C-alpha angles and dihedrals in degrees: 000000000000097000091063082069092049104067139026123284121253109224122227118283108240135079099003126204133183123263135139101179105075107061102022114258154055134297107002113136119210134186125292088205123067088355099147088054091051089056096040081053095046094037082047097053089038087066098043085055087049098052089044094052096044082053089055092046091054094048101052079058103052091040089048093237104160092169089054105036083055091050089049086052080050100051088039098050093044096050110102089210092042107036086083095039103110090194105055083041092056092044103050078047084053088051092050095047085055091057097049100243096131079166099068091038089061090046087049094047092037085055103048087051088052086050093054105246128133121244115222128217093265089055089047084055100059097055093057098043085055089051091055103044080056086055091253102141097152097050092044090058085045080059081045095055095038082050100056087046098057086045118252121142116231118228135201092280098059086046091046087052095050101040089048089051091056084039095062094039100045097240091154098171095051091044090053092045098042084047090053095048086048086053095045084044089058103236112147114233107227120209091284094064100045087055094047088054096052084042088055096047102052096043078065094050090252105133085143094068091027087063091045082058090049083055092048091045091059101042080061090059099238128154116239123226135220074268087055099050098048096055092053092049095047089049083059089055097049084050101045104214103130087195087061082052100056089047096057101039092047084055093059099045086051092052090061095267114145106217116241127217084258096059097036078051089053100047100044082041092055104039085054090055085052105045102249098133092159093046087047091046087060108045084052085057091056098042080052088050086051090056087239116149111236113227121212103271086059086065103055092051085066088046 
């Protein structure tokens, strides 16, 4: 089916008629009867191609195969119906992003811009994405920057790719700053990238400013996850007030969140180190009402 993609088509063989608009270029003749089902048939078939062949471009990405995900950029770059087609193209970049190979995202996208397309902001995305899955977070804000100058605004997606990038490698002042421009650009953080942030933050030994996130988190109004409720919790134990603990705790429970092993651990963890010993004493009654097992650590918040 895919070499039908890969050359001109041919048009039916009876009652011919110039035109040169419809496929693209000089010289082709096509028929003066029926002429708009022919089109709706071949336009039809054309699609189906196109579906199959995106199938095929997801899959050589979530199986990591490099060999194949090239030959699909091949396929995709040689076809004379999908070579202008932004969204194949993205998606064959997308495929080699999965499989690691930054270098092949930056030919692709290098090659689109030669040819004269515009990449979207899906497409912009994905090269960063790509940069920053390499561990190239400068030159992934440098894509940032080229993006925003030829226009394109960035969305919450560019700005969650790049923050858990800093996240992961504890780069506490960009994530702060790139947290702050998406602010002043008036992008509203969702509950992700509230968490990435934390997440950043603490990775960095900063419960002081990830609690300040969690305050922000909850002026804008958004619900916090199981995510959410072990980084606070794990921000109580860095900072080692057992009170701090209980409040926090006490505010997730509230929300709807069903506490895990890990976070009953924490807390009781964190009120031993503390000296709470009342407060630690209920809260393991508590983890005993909710038929969970107690590990060794949760005793010896209550010794």
């Amino acid at each position: 089916a895919i070499p039908l993609l890969s050359r001109k088509p041919s048009a039916p063989k009876r009652g011919f008629a110039t035109n040169t608009s419809f496929w693209g270029y000089e010289d082709i003749k096509r028929p003066t009867t029926d002429w708009s089902n022919y089109i709706t048939s071949q336009a039809s078939q054309t699609s189906q191609l196109k579906t199959q062949l995106h199938k095929l471009i997801k899959e050589t990405g979530i199986n990591n195969d490099l060999p194949s995900a090239k030959q699909m950029a091949a396929i995709v770059s040689n076809s004379f119906i999908l070579q202008t087609d932004i969204v194949m193209r993205t998606a064959v970049m997308q495929a080699l992003s999965k499989c690691g190979s930054v270098d092949s995202v930056l030919k692709e996208f290098g090659l689109l811009q030669k040819e004269g397309m515009i990449p979207t902001q899906v497409t912009w995305n994905v090269v960063i994405q790509s940069l920053c899955d390499a561990g190239s977070t400068q030159e992934a804000m440098d894509m940032l920057n080229r993006m925003r100058n030829a226009k394109i605004t960035p969305d919450i997606r560019t700005y969650t790719i790049l923050l858990s990038s800093f996240a992961k490698n504890g780069q506490k002042e960009e994530l702060i700053h790139l947290y702050q421009d998406m602010k002043s650009n008036r992008i509203k953080p969702d509950v992700f990238v509230y968490n990435t942030i934390m997440s950043g933050l603490l990775h960095a030994k900063d419960q002081k400013s990830a609690f300040h996130v969690y305050d922000e988190m909850k002026s804008a109004n958004i619900a916090p996850t199981n995510v959410t409720q072990s980084l606070l919790l794990k921000a109580c134990g860095l900072g080692g007030d057992g009170r701090d603990v209980l409040k926090y705790f006490g505010e997730l429970k509230q929300s709807g969140i069903i506490p895990s092993l890990q976070n009953y651990n924490t807390v009781l963890s964190s009120l031993g180190n503390a000296g709470l010993a009342d407060d630690a004493k209920k809260i393991f009654e508590e983890m005993i009402a909710a038929k969970i097992q107690p590990e060794a650590i949760a005793w010896n918040g209550l010794l």
